[in-house]
């Protein structure tokens, strides 16, 4: 999962945290955002599933990305 997160843009990482309702400092660096996602079960599950319980290695992004 870490490689997938590293390939994502900072805005997309922030979107994952927002979708998971995880509070974070808007000035976090990309490595800090990745660490926060990996340490938060709600955010990790968003990245590892498509919202339907199927693991397709794509993040479940907000509607503007779909």
JSON list of C-alpha atoms in Angstrom, two decimals:
[
{"chain": "A", "resi": 1, "resn": "UNK", "atom": "CA", "xyz": [0.00, 0.00, 0.00]},
{"chain": "A", "resi": 2, "resn": "UNK", "atom": "CA", "xyz": [2.88, 2.40, 0.69]},
{"chain": "A", "resi": 3, "resn": "UNK", "atom": "CA", "xyz": [3.99, 2.36, -2.95]},
{"chain": "A", "resi": 4, "resn": "UNK", "atom": "CA", "xyz": [0.45, 3.19, -4.04]},
{"chain": "A", "resi": 5, "resn": "UNK", "atom": "CA", "xyz": [0.33, 6.11, -1.59]},
{"chain": "A", "resi": 6, "resn": "UNK", "atom": "CA", "xyz": [3.70, 7.42, -2.78]},
{"chain": "A", "resi": 7, "resn": "UNK", "atom": "CA", "xyz": [2.35, 7.47, -6.34]},
{"chain": "A", "resi": 8, "resn": "UNK", "atom": "CA", "xyz": [-0.62, 9.63, -5.32]},
{"chain": "A", "resi": 9, "resn": "UNK", "atom": "CA", "xyz": [-0.61, 13.43, -5.37]},
{"chain": "A", "resi": 10, "resn": "UNK", "atom": "CA", "xyz": [-0.66, 15.40, -2.10]},
{"chain": "A", "resi": 11, "resn": "UNK", "atom": "CA", "xyz": [-4.18, 16.65, -2.89]},
{"chain": "A", "resi": 12, "resn": "UNK", "atom": "CA", "xyz": [-5.37, 13.06, -3.30]},
{"chain": "A", "resi": 13, "resn": "UNK", "atom": "CA", "xyz": [-3.76, 12.00, -0.01]},
{"chain": "A", "resi": 14, "resn": "UNK", "atom": "CA", "xyz": [-5.51, 14.89, 1.74]},
{"chain": "A", "resi": 15, "resn": "UNK", "atom": "CA", "xyz": [-8.79, 13.86, 0.09]},
{"chain": "A", "resi": 16, "resn": "UNK", "atom": "CA", "xyz": [-8.42, 10.35, 1.51]},
{"chain": "A", "resi": 17, "resn": "UNK", "atom": "CA", "xyz": [-7.93, 11.74, 5.02]},
{"chain": "A", "resi": 18, "resn": "UNK", "atom": "CA", "xyz": [-10.87, 14.11, 4.62]},
{"chain": "A", "resi": 19, "resn": "UNK", "atom": "CA", "xyz": [-13.11, 11.31, 3.38]},
{"chain": "A", "resi": 20, "resn": "UNK", "atom": "CA", "xyz": [-12.12, 9.25, 6.43]},
{"chain": "A", "resi": 21, "resn": "UNK", "atom": "CA", "xyz": [-12.95, 12.25, 8.67]},
{"chain": "A", "resi": 22, "resn": "UNK", "atom": "CA", "xyz": [-9.40, 12.31, 10.03]},
{"chain": "A", "resi": 23, "resn": "UNK", "atom": "CA", "xyz": [-8.15, 15.63, 11.39]},
{"chain": "A", "resi": 24, "resn": "UNK", "atom": "CA", "xyz": [-4.76, 16.69, 10.04]},
{"chain": "A", "resi": 25, "resn": "UNK", "atom": "CA", "xyz": [-2.63, 19.80, 9.68]},
{"chain": "A", "resi": 26, "resn": "UNK", "atom": "CA", "xyz": [-3.03, 21.20, 6.17]},
{"chain": "A", "resi": 27, "resn": "UNK", "atom": "CA", "xyz": [0.72, 21.87, 6.07]},
{"chain": "A", "resi": 28, "resn": "UNK", "atom": "CA", "xyz": [1.76, 18.22, 6.46]},
{"chain": "A", "resi": 29, "resn": "UNK", "atom": "CA", "xyz": [4.35, 16.99, 4.00]},
{"chain": "A", "resi": 30, "resn": "UNK", "atom": "CA", "xyz": [3.66, 14.08, 1.65]},
{"chain": "A", "resi": 31, "resn": "UNK", "atom": "CA", "xyz": [5.61, 11.59, 3.81]},
{"chain": "A", "resi": 32, "resn": "UNK", "atom": "CA", "xyz": [3.69, 12.76, 6.90]},
{"chain": "A", "resi": 33, "resn": "UNK", "atom": "CA", "xyz": [0.36, 12.39, 5.08]},
{"chain": "A", "resi": 34, "resn": "UNK", "atom": "CA", "xyz": [1.32, 8.86, 3.99]},
{"chain": "A", "resi": 35, "resn": "UNK", "atom": "CA", "xyz": [2.29, 7.97, 7.57]},
{"chain": "A", "resi": 36, "resn": "UNK", "atom": "CA", "xyz": [-1.01, 9.38, 8.89]},
{"chain": "A", "resi": 37, "resn": "UNK", "atom": "CA", "xyz": [-3.01, 7.33, 6.36]},
{"chain": "A", "resi": 38, "resn": "UNK", "atom": "CA", "xyz": [-1.10, 4.14, 7.16]},
{"chain": "A", "resi": 39, "resn": "UNK", "atom": "CA", "xyz": [-1.60, 4.67, 10.91]},
{"chain": "A", "resi": 40, "resn": "UNK", "atom": "CA", "xyz": [-5.34, 5.35, 10.62]},
{"chain": "A", "resi": 41, "resn": "UNK", "atom": "CA", "xyz": [-7.54, 2.29, 10.01]},
{"chain": "A", "resi": 42, "resn": "UNK", "atom": "CA", "xyz": [-10.37, 4.33, 8.46]},
{"chain": "A", "resi": 43, "resn": "UNK", "atom": "CA", "xyz": [-8.04, 5.99, 5.94]},
{"chain": "A", "resi": 44, "resn": "UNK", "atom": "CA", "xyz": [-6.18, 2.76, 5.21]},
{"chain": "A", "resi": 45, "resn": "UNK", "atom": "CA", "xyz": [-9.43, 1.00, 4.40]},
{"chain": "A", "resi": 46, "resn": "UNK", "atom": "CA", "xyz": [-10.37, 3.75, 1.93]},
{"chain": "A", "resi": 47, "resn": "UNK", "atom": "CA", "xyz": [-7.12, 3.26, 0.05]},
{"chain": "A", "resi": 48, "resn": "UNK", "atom": "CA", "xyz": [-7.26, -0.53, 0.10]},
{"chain": "A", "resi": 49, "resn": "UNK", "atom": "CA", "xyz": [-10.91, -0.96, -0.95]},
{"chain": "A", "resi": 50, "resn": "UNK", "atom": "CA", "xyz": [-13.23, 0.50, -3.53]},
{"chain": "A", "resi": 51, "resn": "UNK", "atom": "CA", "xyz": [-16.04, 1.08, -1.07]},
{"chain": "A", "resi": 52, "resn": "UNK", "atom": "CA", "xyz": [-17.71, -2.21, -1.95]},
{"chain": "A", "resi": 53, "resn": "UNK", "atom": "CA", "xyz": [-15.31, -4.37, 0.02]},
{"chain": "A", "resi": 54, "resn": "UNK", "atom": "CA", "xyz": [-13.36, -5.32, -3.10]},
{"chain": "A", "resi": 55, "resn": "UNK", "atom": "CA", "xyz": [-9.63, -4.71, -2.99]},
{"chain": "A", "resi": 56, "resn": "UNK", "atom": "CA", "xyz": [-8.67, -3.22, -6.34]},
{"chain": "A", "resi": 57, "resn": "UNK", "atom": "CA", "xyz": [-5.67, -1.16, -5.18]},
{"chain": "A", "resi": 58, "resn": "UNK", "atom": "CA", "xyz": [-7.43, 2.12, -6.01]},
{"chain": "A", "resi": 59, "resn": "UNK", "atom": "CA", "xyz": [-8.37, 4.77, -3.46]},
{"chain": "A", "resi": 60, "resn": "UNK", "atom": "CA", "xyz": [-12.03, 5.55, -2.96]},
{"chain": "A", "resi": 61, "resn": "UNK", "atom": "CA", "xyz": [-11.77, 9.22, -3.86]},
{"chain": "A", "resi": 62, "resn": "UNK", "atom": "CA", "xyz": [-14.40, 11.92, -3.53]},
{"chain": "A", "resi": 63, "resn": "UNK", "atom": "CA", "xyz": [-16.88, 12.22, -6.44]},
{"chain": "A", "resi": 64, "resn": "UNK", "atom": "CA", "xyz": [-14.92, 14.91, -8.30]},
{"chain": "A", "resi": 65, "resn": "UNK", "atom": "CA", "xyz": [-12.23, 12.29, -9.03]},
{"chain": "A", "resi": 66, "resn": "UNK", "atom": "CA", "xyz": [-14.59, 9.56, -10.22]}
]
